[in-house]
C-alpha positions as CSV (number, residue, x, y, z in Angstrom):
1,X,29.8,15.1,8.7
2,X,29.4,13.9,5.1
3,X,30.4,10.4,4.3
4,X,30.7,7.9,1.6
5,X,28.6,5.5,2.6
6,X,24.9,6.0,2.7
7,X,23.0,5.5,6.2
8,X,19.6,5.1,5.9
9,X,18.2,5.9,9.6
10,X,20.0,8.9,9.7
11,X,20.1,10.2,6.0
12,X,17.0,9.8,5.5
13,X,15.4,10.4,2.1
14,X,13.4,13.2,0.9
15,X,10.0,11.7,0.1
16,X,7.8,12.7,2.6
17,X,5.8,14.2,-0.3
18,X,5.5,10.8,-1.6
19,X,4.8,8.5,0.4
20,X,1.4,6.6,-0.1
21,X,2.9,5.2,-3.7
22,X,5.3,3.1,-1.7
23,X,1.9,1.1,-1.1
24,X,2.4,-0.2,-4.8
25,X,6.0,-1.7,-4.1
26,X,5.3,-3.2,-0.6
27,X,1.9,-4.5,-2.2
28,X,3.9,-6.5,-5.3
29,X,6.2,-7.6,-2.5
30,X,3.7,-8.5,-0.1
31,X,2.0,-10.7,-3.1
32,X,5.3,-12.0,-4.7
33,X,6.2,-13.4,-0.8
34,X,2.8,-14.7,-0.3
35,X,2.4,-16.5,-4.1
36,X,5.4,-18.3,-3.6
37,X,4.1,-20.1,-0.9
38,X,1.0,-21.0,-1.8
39,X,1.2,-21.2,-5.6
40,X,0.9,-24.9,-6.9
41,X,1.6,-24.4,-10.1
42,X,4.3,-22.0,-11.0
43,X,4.0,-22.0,-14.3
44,X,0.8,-19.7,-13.3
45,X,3.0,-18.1,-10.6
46,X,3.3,-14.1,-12.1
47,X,-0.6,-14.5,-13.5
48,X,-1.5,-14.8,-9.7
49,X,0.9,-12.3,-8.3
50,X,-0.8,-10.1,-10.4
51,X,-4.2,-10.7,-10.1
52,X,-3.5,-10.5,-6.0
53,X,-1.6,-6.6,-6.1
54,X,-4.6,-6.2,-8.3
55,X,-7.3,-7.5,-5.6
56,X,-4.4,-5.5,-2.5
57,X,-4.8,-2.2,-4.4
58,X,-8.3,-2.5,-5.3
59,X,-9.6,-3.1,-1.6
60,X,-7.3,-0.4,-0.3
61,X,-8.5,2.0,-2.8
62,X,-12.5,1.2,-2.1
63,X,-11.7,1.3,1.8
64,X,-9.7,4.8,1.4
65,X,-13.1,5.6,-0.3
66,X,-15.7,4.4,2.2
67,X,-13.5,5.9,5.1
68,X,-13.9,9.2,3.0
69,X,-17.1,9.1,2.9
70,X,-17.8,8.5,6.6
71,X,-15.9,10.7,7.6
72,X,-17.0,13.8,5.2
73,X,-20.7,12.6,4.9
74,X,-21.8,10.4,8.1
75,X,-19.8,11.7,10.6
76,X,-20.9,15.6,10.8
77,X,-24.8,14.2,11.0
78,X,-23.9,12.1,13.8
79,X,-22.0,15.0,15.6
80,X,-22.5,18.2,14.3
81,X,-20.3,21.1,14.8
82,X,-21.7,24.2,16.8
């Protein structure tokens, strides 16, 4: 049955393809949420939202990277396939 109205849990979109850059969205989210609250000074409010997706995506990024490497480099020394 096709409706007007959109329904997200049961239509969902397509964008299974896609799905790690939703990180960038939920991380400026995440860091607009959490500046507002803590910022003192707005008037340096959007400086530090940036700096902090900066400093979300950079450690997820160098922890995708070291999670790489142990698995394709440490992991078969420690347990080598037959």
């Amino acid at each position: 049955m096709n409706t007007l109205a959109y329904t997200p849990f049961i239509d969902a979109l397509a964008i299974h393809a896609y799905w790690y850059l939703l990180i960038i969205p939920m991380s400026i989210f995440l860091a607009i949420g959490y500046k507002s609250v803590r910022c003192m000074d707005m008037s340096k409010f959007l400086r530090e939202v940036i700096i902090f997706v900066i400093q979300i995506l950079g450690g997820l990024m160098l922890m995708a990277i070291a999670f790489t490497i142990i698995i394709v480099l440490v992991l078969p020394m420690l347990a080598p396939m037959p």
